[in-house]
Amino acid sequence: MGLLPAVLLGMSVSPVLAAPTTPHKPAPAVKKAPAKGKAPAKGAVAKGKAKPSAAAKRKATAKAGESRPAPTITPSDSVGRVLGWIAAEHDNGSLPYIVIDKQAAMLFLFRANGEVIGQTPVLLGMGVGDDSSPGVGAKNLSQIGPAERTTPAGRFVAKFGKAFGHTQVLWVDYANSVALHAVITTNKKEHRVARLLSPTPDDNRISFGCINVGTSFYTKHVRPLFQKAGGVVYILPDTKPLDDVFPRVRLLPYLSGERTE
């Protein structure tokens, strides 16, 4: 199933998940022509208008990129199977839910009734793997090695709560310190916003295991939807078979009436 099984299962999910509308990038200011008879010499820089540094250019590009709409991605077969199972069994109950495709580094957001809110790229744990290392949640960040910085796969009931510095985050796996929150930009060398905006998932592995989302998508869509009662987060695996992480997905042919004798 390359597309979501909306027709087969009566879901209100559209076949291709479109990103929510975002504001357009503002038009650049019009450059004024130099006054007649006062054209600057070739290669000269106007007084008070020094050329921006490379760091300033990166910052401006990242800021402008926040307003770019995320590319529309056709969900993988694994995403389609998980969504079909959620709809057939009403596994999310009365809660909104998120499906994260780690291999594509994409997040798909839904209301409790299966209505699509949107999709967006995410940043994930640096380490490739589907389990959290034992005791990783009790370690300081400096004690966590690169291979331990994994985003675990599975089904999680997520709720908002306090984190370091009294900030509010959506705790996905509190025991292992895995949260979903707006992208962190304190370490400029990591270029996290630029990684979110890149066209491929190849550079989206950078966190200690937490899931980073673009600030605009997080504040406009995720936080309002999950703030009151939380929701369910389904994280697809990197290396494990999908049926090992979500065993009941095997029942989908029976639940959807697709099986024939």
Tab-separated table of C-alpha atoms in Angstrom:
chain	number	residue	atom	x	y	z
A	1	MET	CA	0.000	0.000	0.000
A	2	GLY	CA	1.976	2.976	-1.238
A	3	LEU	CA	-0.809	5.380	-0.233
A	4	LEU	CA	-2.909	5.583	2.895
A	5	PRO	CA	-5.802	3.079	2.908
A	6	ALA	CA	-8.417	5.789	3.334
A	7	VAL	CA	-10.982	4.391	0.907
A	8	LEU	CA	-10.687	0.805	2.132
A	9	LEU	CA	-11.002	1.675	5.778
A	10	GLY	CA	-13.345	4.636	5.719
A	11	MET	CA	-10.723	6.923	7.183
A	12	SER	CA	-10.894	10.675	6.865
A	13	VAL	CA	-7.224	10.668	5.876
A	14	SER	CA	-6.361	11.968	2.424
A	15	PRO	CA	-4.098	9.832	0.175
A	16	VAL	CA	-1.292	12.388	0.143
A	17	LEU	CA	-0.599	14.406	3.255
A	18	ALA	CA	-0.241	18.080	2.449
A	19	ALA	CA	1.686	20.409	4.711
A	20	PRO	CA	-0.338	23.096	6.515
A	21	THR	CA	-0.364	26.511	4.950
A	22	THR	CA	2.521	28.701	5.980
A	23	PRO	CA	3.167	32.371	5.256
A	24	HIS	CA	4.991	33.181	2.048
A	25	LYS	CA	8.565	34.389	2.151
A	26	PRO	CA	8.530	38.217	2.131
A	27	ALA	CA	9.603	39.849	-1.107
A	28	PRO	CA	13.133	41.304	-1.036
A	29	ALA	CA	13.493	45.052	-0.764
A	30	VAL	CA	13.936	46.885	-4.046
A	31	LYS	CA	17.459	48.181	-4.524
A	32	LYS	CA	17.625	51.891	-5.240
A	33	ALA	CA	19.754	53.005	-8.145
A	34	PRO	CA	22.692	55.252	-7.182
A	35	ALA	CA	22.186	58.972	-7.650
A	36	LYS	CA	23.104	60.298	-11.083
A	37	GLY	CA	26.766	61.103	-11.323
A	38	LYS	CA	27.560	59.301	-8.067
A	39	ALA	CA	27.898	55.706	-9.139
A	40	PRO	CA	30.210	53.775	-6.818
A	41	ALA	CA	33.479	52.552	-8.180
A	42	LYS	CA	33.631	48.965	-9.366
A	43	GLY	CA	34.039	46.609	-6.410
A	44	ALA	CA	33.358	49.391	-3.889
A	45	VAL	CA	30.961	48.842	-0.972
A	46	ALA	CA	28.492	51.572	-0.045
A	47	LYS	CA	29.284	53.341	3.217
A	48	GLY	CA	27.474	51.789	6.173
A	49	LYS	CA	26.460	48.708	4.166
A	50	ALA	CA	29.267	46.241	4.674
A	51	LYS	CA	28.917	42.813	3.126
A	52	PRO	CA	27.180	40.377	5.527
A	53	SER	CA	29.340	37.689	7.070
A	54	ALA	CA	28.910	33.995	6.242
A	55	ALA	CA	27.323	33.440	9.673
A	56	ALA	CA	24.814	36.244	9.051
A	57	LYS	CA	23.905	34.749	5.668
A	58	ARG	CA	23.288	31.322	7.253
A	59	LYS	CA	21.142	32.908	9.958
A	60	ALA	CA	19.071	34.844	7.399
A	61	THR	CA	18.623	31.733	5.266
A	62	ALA	CA	17.498	29.653	8.257
A	63	LYS	CA	15.059	32.355	9.388
A	64	ALA	CA	13.557	32.688	5.926
A	65	GLY	CA	13.350	28.909	5.660
A	66	GLU	CA	11.023	28.713	8.673
A	67	SER	CA	8.265	30.052	6.412
A	68	ARG	CA	8.798	27.495	3.669
A	69	PRO	CA	6.090	24.839	3.419
A	70	ALA	CA	7.340	21.311	4.084
A	71	PRO	CA	7.551	19.123	0.978
A	72	THR	CA	4.578	16.846	0.396
A	73	ILE	CA	5.620	13.245	0.967
A	74	THR	CA	3.729	10.135	-0.099
A	75	PRO	CA	3.680	7.924	3.010
A	76	SER	CA	5.635	4.677	2.839
A	77	ASP	CA	4.027	1.241	2.944
A	78	SER	CA	4.891	1.010	6.649
A	79	VAL	CA	3.170	4.313	7.424
A	80	GLY	CA	0.123	3.201	5.433
A	81	ARG	CA	-0.098	-0.105	7.321
A	82	VAL	CA	0.185	1.565	10.732
A	83	LEU	CA	-2.411	4.200	9.830
A	84	GLY	CA	-4.736	1.504	8.529
A	85	TRP	CA	-4.405	-0.467	11.761
A	86	ILE	CA	-4.970	2.638	13.940
A	87	ALA	CA	-8.153	3.461	12.026
A	88	ALA	CA	-9.462	-0.120	11.970
A	89	GLU	CA	-8.925	-0.733	15.689
A	90	HIS	CA	-9.436	2.877	16.850
A	91	ASP	CA	-6.200	2.343	18.739
A	92	ASN	CA	-5.823	6.040	19.595
A	93	GLY	CA	-9.212	6.109	21.357
A	94	SER	CA	-10.336	9.713	21.738
A	95	LEU	CA	-6.841	11.196	21.546
A	96	PRO	CA	-4.999	12.945	18.704
A	97	TYR	CA	-2.030	11.063	17.342
A	98	ILE	CA	1.296	11.337	15.580
A	99	VAL	CA	3.047	8.845	13.326
A	100	ILE	CA	6.795	9.302	12.876
A	101	ASP	CA	8.598	7.596	10.006
A	102	LYS	CA	12.199	7.535	11.216
A	103	GLN	CA	13.637	6.357	7.917
A	104	ALA	CA	12.093	9.321	6.099
A	105	ALA	CA	12.501	11.679	9.113
A	106	MET	CA	8.868	12.776	8.704
A	107	LEU	CA	6.046	13.378	11.183
A	108	PHE	CA	2.347	13.000	10.310
A	109	LEU	CA	-0.189	14.666	12.624
A	110	PHE	CA	-3.874	13.703	13.040
A	111	ARG	CA	-6.907	14.681	15.061
A	112	ALA	CA	-8.578	11.972	17.137
A	113	ASN	CA	-11.044	11.241	14.305
A	114	GLY	CA	-8.243	10.615	11.797
A	115	GLU	CA	-8.423	14.022	10.124
A	116	VAL	CA	-5.045	15.030	8.722
A	117	ILE	CA	-3.561	18.170	10.267
A	118	GLY	CA	-0.301	18.073	8.344
A	119	GLN	CA	3.186	16.691	7.988
A	120	THR	CA	6.626	18.063	8.707
A	121	PRO	CA	10.285	16.977	8.761
A	122	VAL	CA	11.797	16.077	12.132
A	123	LEU	CA	15.233	15.725	13.656
A	124	LEU	CA	15.932	12.456	15.458
A	125	GLY	CA	18.525	10.770	17.640
A	126	MET	CA	22.024	10.549	16.225
A	127	GLY	CA	22.212	6.797	16.796
A	128	VAL	CA	20.459	4.351	14.487
A	129	GLY	CA	18.429	1.894	16.559
A	130	ASP	CA	14.983	1.176	17.937
A	131	ASP	CA	15.606	0.777	21.672
A	132	SER	CA	16.800	3.137	24.383
A	133	SER	CA	19.957	2.067	26.191
A	134	PRO	CA	19.280	0.842	29.756
A	135	GLY	CA	19.529	3.718	32.232
A	136	VAL	CA	20.023	6.383	29.570
A	137	GLY	CA	17.294	8.534	31.089
A	138	ALA	CA	19.282	8.935	34.317
A	139	LYS	CA	22.503	10.061	32.618
A	140	ASN	CA	23.729	13.581	32.001
A	141	LEU	CA	23.934	14.513	28.333
A	142	SER	CA	27.729	14.494	28.468
A	143	GLN	CA	27.628	10.848	29.591
A	144	ILE	CA	25.547	9.634	26.643
A	145	GLY	CA	27.660	8.200	23.839
A	146	PRO	CA	26.762	8.585	20.150
A	147	ALA	CA	25.455	4.995	19.855
A	148	GLU	CA	23.128	5.573	22.834
A	149	ARG	CA	21.494	8.633	21.254
A	150	THR	CA	18.610	6.726	19.734
A	151	THR	CA	14.962	7.585	19.238
A	152	PRO	CA	13.081	4.449	20.350
A	153	ALA	CA	10.413	2.853	18.180
A	154	GLY	CA	6.991	1.866	19.470
A	155	ARG	CA	3.656	3.129	20.718
A	156	PHE	CA	3.799	5.858	23.371
A	157	VAL	CA	1.146	7.787	25.287
A	158	ALA	CA	2.552	11.312	25.307
A	159	LYS	CA	1.725	14.193	27.649
A	160	PHE	CA	3.042	17.685	28.240
A	161	GLY	CA	5.239	18.243	31.268
A	162	LYS	CA	8.135	20.239	32.620
A	163	ALA	CA	11.687	19.777	31.403
A	164	PHE	CA	15.013	21.374	32.289
A	165	GLY	CA	14.705	25.117	32.756
A	166	HIS	CA	10.976	24.861	33.545
A	167	THR	CA	10.129	24.621	29.851
A	168	GLN	CA	7.137	22.571	28.681
A	169	VAL	CA	7.750	19.680	26.305
A	170	LEU	CA	5.663	16.797	25.016
A	171	TRP	CA	7.084	13.798	26.875
A	172	VAL	CA	6.986	10.747	24.619
A	173	ASP	CA	9.028	8.401	26.829
A	174	TYR	CA	9.616	10.145	30.148
A	175	ALA	CA	11.625	7.290	31.722
A	176	ASN	CA	14.202	7.476	28.937
A	177	SER	CA	14.082	11.293	28.586
A	178	VAL	CA	12.648	11.249	25.059
A	179	ALA	CA	10.521	14.311	24.300
A	180	LEU	CA	9.041	16.044	21.264
A	181	HIS	CA	9.673	19.787	21.191
A	182	ALA	CA	10.467	22.765	18.981
A	183	VAL	CA	13.856	22.674	17.296
A	184	ILE	CA	16.753	23.684	19.551
A	185	THR	CA	19.082	26.345	18.127
A	186	THR	CA	21.444	27.016	21.046
A	187	ASN	CA	24.365	25.152	19.442
A	188	LYS	CA	24.892	27.067	16.209
A	189	LYS	CA	27.435	24.546	14.918
A	190	GLU	CA	24.710	21.884	14.648
A	191	HIS	CA	22.700	23.908	12.067
A	192	ARG	CA	19.483	22.198	13.184
A	193	VAL	CA	17.096	24.488	11.291
A	194	ALA	CA	19.094	24.004	8.096
A	195	ARG	CA	18.959	20.241	8.628
A	196	LEU	CA	15.159	20.393	8.901
A	197	LEU	CA	14.992	22.345	5.653
A	198	SER	CA	17.298	20.089	3.653
A	199	PRO	CA	15.578	18.070	0.898
A	200	THR	CA	16.667	14.634	2.186
A	201	PRO	CA	16.614	12.860	5.589
A	202	ASP	CA	20.336	12.116	5.403
A	203	ASP	CA	21.310	14.914	7.807
A	204	ASN	CA	18.338	14.719	10.196
A	205	ARG	CA	20.144	12.606	12.813
A	206	ILE	CA	21.581	15.054	15.351
A	207	SER	CA	19.726	14.930	18.700
A	208	PHE	CA	20.334	12.903	21.865
A	209	GLY	CA	17.123	10.978	21.138
A	210	CYS	CA	14.485	13.689	21.332
A	211	ILE	CA	12.312	14.613	18.349
A	212	ASN	CA	12.780	18.179	17.082
A	213	VAL	CA	10.022	19.860	15.047
A	214	GLY	CA	10.032	23.227	13.283
A	215	THR	CA	8.969	25.976	15.706
A	216	SER	CA	6.027	27.178	13.610
A	217	PHE	CA	4.526	23.700	13.155
A	218	TYR	CA	5.050	22.896	16.831
A	219	THR	CA	3.417	26.044	18.205
A	220	LYS	CA	0.543	26.207	15.689
A	221	HIS	CA	-0.387	22.530	15.470
A	222	VAL	CA	1.258	20.086	17.885
A	223	ARG	CA	1.022	22.049	21.127
A	224	PRO	CA	-2.626	23.159	20.807
A	225	LEU	CA	-3.726	19.646	19.853
A	226	PHE	CA	-1.838	17.792	22.610
A	227	GLN	CA	-1.823	20.443	25.364
A	228	LYS	CA	-5.044	19.451	27.134
A	229	ALA	CA	-5.001	15.652	27.362
A	230	GLY	CA	-1.927	14.502	25.444
A	231	GLY	CA	-2.098	11.944	22.665
A	232	VAL	CA	-0.544	8.845	21.163
A	233	VAL	CA	2.787	8.811	19.314
A	234	TYR	CA	3.656	5.916	17.017
A	235	ILE	CA	7.347	5.783	16.067
A	236	LEU	CA	8.241	3.440	13.218
A	237	PRO	CA	11.462	1.424	13.443
A	238	ASP	CA	14.858	1.935	11.840
A	239	THR	CA	16.046	-1.649	11.706
A	240	LYS	CA	13.465	-3.925	13.342
A	241	PRO	CA	10.635	-5.448	11.280
A	242	LEU	CA	7.490	-3.343	11.556
A	243	ASP	CA	5.455	-6.341	12.761
A	244	ASP	CA	7.865	-6.873	15.664
A	245	VAL	CA	7.328	-3.327	16.915
A	246	PHE	CA	3.572	-3.255	16.183
A	247	PRO	CA	2.448	-6.930	16.335
A	248	ARG	CA	-1.248	-6.175	15.878
A	249	VAL	CA	-0.561	-4.687	12.439
A	250	ARG	CA	-0.504	-8.318	11.278
A	251	LEU	CA	-4.275	-8.377	11.873
A	252	LEU	CA	-4.935	-5.573	9.380
A	253	PRO	CA	-6.154	-7.875	6.545
A	254	TYR	CA	-8.764	-9.334	8.908
A	255	LEU	CA	-9.755	-5.983	10.423
A	256	SER	CA	-10.167	-4.276	7.047
A	257	GLY	CA	-11.932	-7.211	5.375
A	258	GLU	CA	-9.179	-7.591	2.763
A	259	ARG	CA	-8.517	-11.299	3.403
A	260	THR	CA	-10.192	-13.795	1.103
A	261	GLU	CA	-10.425	-17.576	1.513
